[in-house]
XYZ file of C-alpha atoms in Angstrom:
554
model
C 11.857 -18.462 -26.475
C 13.060 -19.597 -23.367
C 10.678 -19.579 -20.248
C 12.350 -16.510 -18.563
C 11.961 -14.481 -22.048
C 8.450 -15.146 -22.244
C 8.121 -14.564 -19.061
C 9.437 -11.053 -19.334
C 7.257 -10.634 -22.570
C 3.998 -10.944 -20.501
C 5.514 -9.277 -18.072
C 5.963 -6.043 -20.350
C 2.137 -6.772 -22.081
C 0.266 -6.740 -19.150
C 1.385 -3.922 -17.044
C 1.675 -1.091 -20.118
C -1.140 1.350 -20.261
C -1.109 1.326 -24.031
C -2.591 4.194 -24.752
C -0.190 6.328 -22.783
C 2.757 3.695 -24.291
C 1.418 4.173 -27.085
C 0.848 7.628 -28.117
C 4.155 8.742 -25.984
C 5.919 6.420 -27.838
C 4.833 7.471 -31.489
C 5.670 10.934 -30.506
C 8.967 10.362 -29.460
C 10.245 7.841 -32.078
C 8.154 9.841 -34.627
C 10.600 12.490 -34.269
C 13.961 10.390 -34.414
C 12.578 8.775 -37.647
C 11.417 12.572 -38.731
C 15.546 13.682 -38.246
C 16.624 10.876 -40.160
C 14.754 11.376 -43.005
C 15.061 15.303 -42.885
C 17.128 16.751 -40.141
C 16.771 20.751 -42.085
C 12.388 20.429 -41.616
C 13.351 18.791 -37.637
C 15.186 22.033 -36.629
C 13.342 24.054 -38.529
C 9.837 23.233 -36.622
C 12.123 22.697 -32.752
C 12.848 26.934 -33.990
C 9.549 28.355 -35.090
C 7.455 26.594 -32.585
C 9.700 27.690 -29.868
C 9.118 30.757 -30.876
C 6.018 30.978 -31.417
C 6.254 29.903 -26.999
C 8.003 32.169 -26.106
C 5.939 34.994 -27.391
C 2.786 33.697 -26.143
C 3.996 32.306 -22.595
C 6.806 33.624 -20.939
C 5.399 36.168 -19.134
C 3.342 32.852 -17.776
C 6.408 30.685 -16.909
C 7.795 33.974 -14.934
C 4.783 34.628 -12.868
C 3.711 30.384 -11.956
C 6.803 29.994 -10.756
C 7.074 33.076 -8.767
C 4.025 31.857 -6.598
C 4.740 28.541 -6.970
C 7.810 29.164 -4.657
C 6.132 30.894 -2.613
C 3.774 27.999 -1.836
C 6.709 26.148 -0.779
C 8.059 28.381 1.435
C 4.924 28.233 2.804
C 4.743 24.785 3.615
C 7.747 24.880 5.561
C 7.099 27.354 7.974
C 3.476 26.715 8.003
C 0.912 23.872 9.407
C 0.019 22.052 6.408
C 3.924 20.552 6.572
C 2.992 18.555 8.922
C 0.606 16.063 6.734
C 2.368 13.060 5.670
C 2.901 10.858 2.906
C 1.741 8.174 3.311
C 1.536 5.927 6.609
C 4.624 4.125 6.400
C 8.659 4.784 7.531
C 10.508 6.461 4.873
C 12.450 3.941 3.160
C 15.925 5.912 2.755
C 17.986 7.344 5.413
C 18.017 11.233 4.581
C 21.613 11.632 3.088
C 20.315 8.825 0.473
C 17.035 11.060 0.249
C 18.819 13.960 -0.645
C 21.342 12.267 -3.086
C 18.858 10.987 -4.467
C 16.937 13.418 -5.774
C 19.497 15.543 -6.139
C 22.080 13.859 -8.529
C 18.101 12.787 -10.358
C 16.964 16.067 -10.461
C 18.999 18.243 -12.118
C 22.454 17.809 -11.282
C 23.464 17.209 -14.894
C 22.830 20.660 -15.487
C 24.670 22.175 -12.325
C 27.730 20.382 -14.173
C 27.703 22.018 -16.892
C 26.925 25.442 -16.456
C 29.061 25.750 -13.246
C 31.923 26.944 -14.705
C 30.326 28.493 -17.420
C 27.257 30.687 -17.051
C 28.500 33.681 -15.087
C 31.038 34.263 -17.575
C 27.882 35.242 -19.908
C 26.480 37.754 -17.389
C 29.680 38.649 -16.570
C 30.241 40.242 -20.691
C 26.535 40.880 -21.080
C 24.751 41.864 -17.249
C 20.996 41.144 -17.145
C 19.297 44.477 -18.011
C 17.376 44.404 -15.100
C 20.902 45.728 -13.576
C 20.997 48.651 -16.073
C 23.965 50.139 -14.241
C 25.945 47.902 -14.306
C 28.766 47.532 -17.257
C 30.045 44.420 -18.754
C 33.197 42.686 -17.794
C 33.520 45.328 -14.675
C 34.166 44.389 -11.455
C 30.721 45.258 -10.777
C 29.696 42.694 -12.987
C 31.483 40.118 -11.072
C 29.143 39.887 -8.165
C 25.955 40.370 -10.389
C 26.926 37.795 -12.540
C 27.490 35.104 -9.655
C 24.021 36.752 -8.355
C 21.953 35.825 -11.517
C 23.409 32.120 -11.539
C 22.307 31.502 -7.698
C 19.038 32.887 -8.697
C 18.564 30.690 -12.204
C 19.976 27.403 -10.341
C 18.206 27.948 -6.303
C 14.841 28.689 -5.680
C 12.872 28.586 -8.757
C 13.737 25.621 -10.551
C 13.411 23.049 -7.538
C 9.720 24.216 -6.770
C 8.710 22.748 -10.353
C 10.635 19.138 -9.416
C 9.623 19.649 -5.644
C 6.026 20.594 -6.090
C 5.372 17.541 -8.332
C 6.937 15.049 -6.081
C 4.249 16.644 -2.684
C 1.183 16.392 -5.716
C 2.035 12.854 -6.855
C 2.918 11.506 -3.861
C 0.334 13.548 -0.960
C -2.408 11.787 -3.509
C -1.327 8.601 -4.055
C 0.009 7.630 -0.882
C -2.934 9.534 1.044
C -5.883 8.019 -1.440
C -7.260 4.777 -1.882
C -6.624 3.531 -5.699
C -4.783 6.636 -6.639
C -1.668 5.471 -9.133
C 2.244 6.832 -8.651
C 1.463 8.685 -12.100
C 1.534 12.511 -13.471
C -2.483 12.635 -13.771
C -2.396 12.192 -10.001
C -1.390 15.411 -8.775
C -5.015 16.163 -9.980
C -7.189 14.067 -8.114
C -8.902 16.711 -6.368
C -9.518 18.706 -9.414
C -10.067 15.689 -11.969
C -11.776 13.774 -9.477
C -10.363 10.209 -8.626
C -12.591 8.238 -10.736
C -11.250 10.106 -13.910
C -8.000 8.763 -13.218
C -8.121 6.662 -15.917
C -9.960 9.314 -18.562
C -9.319 11.236 -21.487
C -7.948 14.461 -19.770
C -5.532 12.515 -17.354
C -4.402 10.593 -20.220
C -3.575 13.116 -22.506
C -1.387 14.269 -19.627
C 0.661 11.989 -18.918
C 1.325 11.282 -22.901
C 1.756 14.780 -22.244
C 4.169 13.990 -19.697
C 6.096 10.867 -21.212
C 7.324 13.566 -24.439
C 8.158 16.028 -22.171
C 10.681 13.848 -20.147
C 11.890 12.432 -22.660
C 12.836 16.141 -24.781
C 13.938 17.459 -21.729
C 16.011 14.824 -20.252
C 17.665 14.656 -23.418
C 18.148 18.305 -22.988
C 20.145 17.846 -20.419
C 21.770 14.240 -21.787
C 22.684 16.667 -24.760
C 24.684 19.263 -22.892
C 26.546 16.496 -20.979
C 27.436 14.112 -24.013
C 28.552 17.181 -25.783
C 30.393 18.081 -23.020
C 32.136 14.540 -22.858
C 33.057 14.475 -26.284
C 34.265 18.386 -26.221
C 36.483 16.950 -23.388
C 38.490 14.441 -25.330
C 38.610 16.537 -27.900
C 40.003 19.096 -25.369
C 42.609 17.425 -23.594
C 43.754 14.251 -26.073
C 42.410 15.415 -29.386
C 40.314 13.250 -29.915
C 37.861 14.254 -32.807
C 34.268 13.124 -33.055
C 31.948 13.609 -35.951
C 28.609 12.507 -35.788
C 28.955 8.982 -35.507
C 31.205 9.539 -33.025
C 28.529 11.482 -30.661
C 26.318 8.630 -31.908
C 28.843 5.838 -30.276
C 29.678 7.780 -26.723
C 25.947 8.319 -26.341
C 25.306 4.141 -27.744
C 28.119 3.785 -24.722
C 26.440 5.865 -21.788
C 23.061 4.484 -22.529
C 24.670 1.328 -21.937
C 25.929 2.406 -18.756
C 22.501 4.202 -17.615
C 20.276 0.906 -19.111
C 22.529 -1.285 -16.774
C 22.560 0.933 -13.678
C 18.715 1.073 -14.338
C 18.127 -2.566 -14.214
C 19.715 -3.171 -11.321
C 16.916 -0.732 -9.322
C 17.165 2.013 -7.332
C 18.677 0.422 -4.402
C 21.828 -1.227 -6.501
C 21.451 1.194 -9.061
C 20.505 4.910 -8.833
C 21.089 4.905 -5.023
C 24.764 3.865 -4.881
C 25.591 6.047 -7.934
C 23.688 8.927 -6.686
C 25.978 8.954 -3.256
C 29.128 8.194 -5.182
C 28.030 11.589 -7.233
C 27.769 13.566 -4.158
C 31.472 12.502 -2.959
C 32.803 13.817 -5.837
C 30.251 16.219 -6.394
C 31.563 18.052 -3.212
C 35.476 17.111 -3.649
C 35.517 19.008 -6.516
C 33.753 21.828 -5.316
C 36.044 21.892 -2.285
C 38.789 21.763 -4.486
C 38.188 24.377 -6.617
C 36.916 26.793 -3.526
C 41.115 26.148 -1.896
C 42.917 26.458 -5.103
C 40.905 28.871 -6.352
C 40.409 32.668 -4.820
C 38.950 31.449 -1.450
C 38.955 34.690 0.529
C 37.624 36.911 -2.552
C 34.673 33.762 -2.629
C 33.887 33.451 0.560
C 33.208 37.348 -0.194
C 31.781 37.472 -3.580
C 29.562 34.822 -2.474
C 28.103 36.407 0.421
C 27.305 39.624 -1.227
C 26.074 37.432 -4.681
C 24.056 35.678 -2.028
C 22.747 38.765 -0.279
C 21.746 40.385 -3.717
C 19.833 37.441 -4.952
C 17.588 37.547 -1.959
C 16.653 40.926 -1.846
C 16.190 41.210 -5.409
C 14.751 37.879 -5.687
C 11.056 38.798 -6.873
C 12.318 41.588 -9.232
C 14.334 38.676 -10.676
C 11.725 36.677 -10.849
C 8.738 38.502 -12.624
C 10.910 40.755 -14.712
C 10.142 41.105 -18.555
C 11.788 43.735 -19.791
C 8.417 45.657 -20.599
C 10.140 48.919 -20.070
C 9.039 52.784 -18.154
C 5.367 52.643 -19.224
C 5.160 49.855 -21.335
C 6.933 50.793 -24.193
C 9.051 48.159 -23.904
C 12.088 46.518 -24.250
C 13.049 43.990 -27.173
C 16.623 43.712 -26.176
C 15.712 42.882 -22.587
C 12.753 41.144 -23.883
C 15.283 38.627 -25.778
C 17.751 38.164 -23.058
C 15.117 37.017 -20.579
C 13.849 34.983 -23.119
C 17.223 33.391 -23.592
C 17.662 33.000 -20.205
C 15.710 32.685 -17.256
C 12.451 32.008 -19.206
C 14.819 29.189 -21.167
C 15.923 27.606 -17.781
C 11.895 27.741 -16.464
C 10.574 26.227 -19.336
C 13.869 23.535 -19.158
C 12.826 22.639 -14.785
C 9.513 22.097 -16.088
C 10.091 20.053 -18.511
C 11.815 17.958 -16.406
C 8.503 18.087 -13.065
C 6.983 15.624 -14.674
C 10.001 12.820 -14.740
C 11.759 14.446 -11.146
C 8.221 14.734 -9.861
C 7.621 11.117 -9.949
C 11.015 10.272 -9.257
C 10.565 12.227 -5.923
C 6.896 10.390 -5.402
C 8.592 7.139 -5.554
C 11.202 7.612 -2.987
C 9.246 10.032 -0.401
C 7.019 7.662 0.952
C 6.842 8.060 4.310
C 8.042 11.552 4.955
C 6.106 14.560 5.364
C 5.176 17.763 3.073
C 7.330 20.096 5.037
C 10.620 17.420 4.586
C 9.748 17.005 0.904
C 9.784 20.739 0.786
C 13.168 21.425 2.145
C 15.134 18.809 0.841
C 13.368 20.137 -2.272
C 14.114 23.693 -2.557
C 16.776 24.341 0.841
C 18.586 21.817 1.338
C 19.364 21.414 -2.478
C 19.923 24.890 -2.646
C 22.526 24.636 0.243
C 24.348 21.989 -1.905
C 24.021 24.563 -5.365
C 25.003 28.026 -4.346
C 28.224 26.811 -3.568
C 29.433 24.946 -6.632
C 28.351 28.362 -8.653
C 30.340 30.499 -5.857
C 33.405 28.182 -5.198
C 32.981 27.196 -10.062
C 31.298 29.943 -11.780
C 33.087 32.720 -9.561
C 36.455 31.127 -10.159
C 35.997 31.535 -13.325
C 34.656 35.037 -13.641
C 37.863 36.237 -11.660
C 40.467 34.144 -13.550
C 38.958 35.369 -16.718
C 38.958 39.097 -15.329
C 42.295 38.617 -14.160
C 43.965 37.165 -17.605
C 44.628 34.149 -15.596
C 42.397 32.043 -17.765
C 41.180 33.222 -20.940
C 37.140 32.349 -21.882
C 37.421 34.947 -24.225
C 35.888 32.710 -27.390
C 33.387 30.966 -24.406
C 31.795 34.373 -24.243
C 32.072 35.843 -27.984
C 30.197 32.667 -28.578
C 33.569 31.241 -31.412
C 33.695 28.166 -28.754
C 31.207 25.893 -27.003
C 29.740 26.674 -23.613
C 30.816 22.881 -22.900
C 34.529 23.630 -23.036
C 34.295 26.268 -19.941
C 35.529 23.576 -17.132
C 38.344 22.243 -19.376
C 39.742 25.356 -19.605
C 39.175 27.172 -16.348
C 40.352 23.013 -14.855
C 43.580 23.329 -16.801
C 44.667 26.511 -15.228
C 45.087 25.392 -11.989
C 48.154 22.685 -10.360
C 47.341 19.157 -11.501
C 45.119 20.983 -13.803
C 44.488 17.159 -15.997
C 44.091 15.443 -12.179
C 40.947 18.215 -12.358
C 39.903 17.548 -15.926
C 39.757 13.763 -15.596
C 37.318 14.300 -12.001
C 35.084 16.623 -13.684
C 35.146 14.266 -16.497
C 34.143 11.598 -13.956
C 31.437 13.545 -12.831
C 30.208 14.145 -16.006
C 29.651 10.264 -16.978
C 28.059 9.627 -13.796
C 25.497 13.018 -13.171
C 24.728 11.359 -17.746
C 23.999 7.949 -15.789
C 21.822 8.968 -12.377
C 20.005 11.581 -14.323
C 19.406 9.200 -17.284
C 18.342 5.579 -15.258
C 16.224 7.510 -13.438
C 14.456 9.858 -15.524
C 14.029 6.033 -17.785
C 12.192 4.553 -14.829
C 9.585 7.381 -14.398
C 9.101 6.594 -17.879
C 8.535 3.106 -16.688
C 6.342 3.773 -14.508
C 4.093 6.426 -16.708
C 3.549 3.934 -18.940
C 2.491 1.058 -17.157
C -0.085 3.270 -15.420
C 2.252 3.926 -11.866
C 3.742 0.661 -11.598
C 6.873 1.572 -9.137
C 8.808 -1.481 -10.530
C 8.111 -1.288 -14.253
C 9.375 -4.902 -16.788
C 13.124 -5.038 -17.312
C 12.421 -4.628 -22.121
C 10.103 -1.539 -21.032
C 12.667 0.284 -19.174
C 15.514 -0.780 -21.782
C 13.456 0.444 -24.578
C 12.963 4.087 -22.940
C 16.161 3.827 -22.172
C 17.580 3.727 -25.975
C 15.446 5.821 -27.308
C 16.838 8.778 -24.432
C 19.308 7.664 -25.656
C 19.070 7.999 -29.230
C 16.897 11.284 -28.798
C 19.641 12.847 -26.763
C 22.278 11.868 -29.063
C 20.045 14.157 -31.898
C 19.729 16.781 -30.109
C 23.147 17.098 -29.819
C 24.109 16.707 -34.230
C 21.396 19.052 -34.876
C 22.794 21.451 -31.621
C 26.765 20.949 -33.205
C 28.776 20.256 -30.266
C 29.798 24.109 -29.805
C 25.951 24.955 -29.931
C 22.939 24.963 -27.550
C 20.538 26.612 -29.201
C 18.612 23.563 -30.297
C 18.972 21.782 -27.296
C 17.466 24.826 -25.551
C 14.282 24.825 -27.899
C 13.805 21.822 -27.072
C 13.338 22.256 -23.172
C 11.628 25.495 -24.083
C 8.463 23.359 -25.954
C 8.009 20.774 -24.462
C 8.576 22.642 -20.468
C 5.485 25.250 -21.723
C 2.934 23.113 -21.055
C 4.256 21.528 -17.852
C 3.908 25.057 -16.414
C 0.007 25.243 -16.541
C 0.173 20.964 -14.873
C 2.509 22.716 -12.332
C 0.068 25.838 -11.392
C -2.912 23.155 -11.160
C -1.465 20.846 -9.341
C -0.437 23.243 -6.385
C -4.119 24.153 -6.654
C -5.374 20.576 -6.171
C -2.824 21.110 -2.867
C -4.278 23.815 -1.707
C -8.280 22.435 -2.418
C -7.375 19.155 -0.712
C -5.193 20.601 2.247
C -7.686 23.277 2.652
C -10.654 20.549 2.706
C -8.675 18.583 4.471
C -6.731 19.912 7.088
C -8.477 23.819 7.751
C -7.965 26.389 5.830
C -4.759 29.229 6.986
C -6.366 32.121 6.243
C -9.866 31.668 6.148
C -12.782 30.579 8.073
C -13.554 27.146 7.356
C -17.229 28.255 6.947
C -16.689 31.544 5.184
C -18.905 32.833 2.056
C -16.412 33.332 -0.692
C -19.674 35.503 -2.933
C -23.023 35.884 -1.988
C -25.205 36.037 0.699
C -24.045 34.378 4.275
C -26.285 31.848 5.839
C -27.526 34.677 8.892
C -28.670 37.531 6.803
C -29.387 40.402 8.553
C -33.216 40.137 8.652
C -32.724 36.971 10.448
C -31.225 38.690 12.962
C -33.049 38.817 16.111
C -32.311 42.545 17.181
C -32.711 43.481 12.888
C -30.758 46.314 11.311
C -29.689 49.037 13.447
C -30.883 46.636 16.866
C -28.981 46.144 20.008
C -26.139 45.258 20.233
C -24.400 43.187 23.251
C -21.412 44.949 25.359
C -18.976 43.989 27.192
C -19.886 46.149 29.558
C -23.298 44.627 30.963
C-alpha cells in the first residue's frame, strides 16, 4: 500500500463515528444482502411495515407538517428571523445557495412527477372536492391545484426546519457538531450529544437518508431506463438496471469527490439553467394563455384551501369514516410528506452545511418561498400541458392513468407531441440524469458527514462507500418495484420517513425553546407563569384583596 493510500485509510479510520457508521452500514447493507437472498421476503416486509405505519401515524404526519409550515412562515415575518447562523459572511452567493438547496433538496422528484402527477388527479380528484367529476374541465384546475399543494410549501418545510435547527445550534454554540442530532441540543443537552439517544437519532438519520434518497434515485433511474426504451427501443432487464445505476453512481461519486465548490455547486447551477429553459420552452410551445389562466386559478385555490387540504384525513362526517378517501390521502399526501421527511436529515444537514452566515429569515425564505416560486411554474406549465393535451386529445396518457404504463413514461409521451419532440426528450433525459447526480452526491456527502460525527469534509473512502451503498439500494428498489411500478418505492419512503416526523417536530420545539429563552418570547411576557401562582400573590398586595386601586384621575 502506497503512502497516499495508507494516509487515506488512516484518515477514514480516525474520522468515523464507529457506532453510527457500523449500525447505519449494517442496517442498509443488511437490506441489500436480504434482497439477494430472498427478494420476495424483502418486498413482503416492506409492504407489511408500510401498512402498519400508515394505519397508526398518517394523522401525525399531516398535523406535524402543517405546524412546521406555520412556524416557518412566522420566522419569515417575525422578530426571530433576524437571528444569524454563525458570525461569518455567507460562503456562497444567493443564487448558488438557492440552486444547491433546490437541486439537492427535492428537484429529482419534481422532474419525475412534473409531467404526470396532475393526470392522476384529473382522472380521480381528491375526495375533499366531492362535487368535481373526474375527467371534467373543472377537474383540470383541481388537478393542478392539488399538485401545487403537494410540491410547494409543505415538502420544502421539513427540509428547511432541519437545516435551520442543525445550522443554528452547530454555528452558534461551542462544541456542537454539524450532525442531525444537534438539532435537538436544547432538549437533550449539549453534554449529551454523544449519548445513546443522540446516537440513535443519527443512526436513524443514516437509514432514513439511504431509504429516502434511494427512493428518489429509483424514480429517476426508472425514468431514464424508460426513456431509453421509449425513444430508442433499448429494453433493459434487471441487469440493465444495475448497469444504468452503476453508471450514474460513478457520475455522482466523481462529482462528490470533487467537493461542493467544484462538483455540486457547478452542476446545480447547470441544472437550474436547463430546468428553466425546458420549463419556459414548454410554456411557449404549449397552450400559453390557457396555462396562465389555469395557473392563476390553481394557485388561488391552493392558498384558499390550504388548511383543509393540509389536514384532510378522509374521516367523513360525524366520524363515520370514508375508507376510500383515507386510502386516497395515504396514497398521495401522506406518501409525499413521508418521502420529504425521509429526506429531511440529509437535506437538512446539507442546507445547514451551505447556510453558515445567513439569517434564519434568509434560510426560511429560500427554503419555502423562493423554491416554491420555481416549483409552481414547473408544475403549472408541464403538468398543466399534460392535462390539457390529454383532455383535448393532443396526447394519450390513458395507459398511464389506468396503471397499464408506469408514471415515468409521461414525460416522453408529452414531449413527443411537441414540435422538435426529440430535442425536448433529449433535454428531459439530460435533466433527469443531472438531477440524479446532484441529489445523489449531496446526499452521499451528508451521510458521510453523519457517520463522522459532523466533519464538513469527510474522507474520500467514506464518501465512495456510501455512494456505492446508495446506488445499490436504488437499484434494488427499482427491481422490486419494476420499471412500471412506483409502489415499492413509495412504501420504502413511508417506512424511512415516518420516524423523522417526530424528530422534525422536536427540532421545531428546540428552536422555539432556544429563541424564546435567548431572544425574548413573542406571545407571552418573559416572566409569565404558565402554571401555579405568580410570585406576587394577592396576600402580598399592598392594598389586599378588594383594596383601593390607583387611578390616573388622581
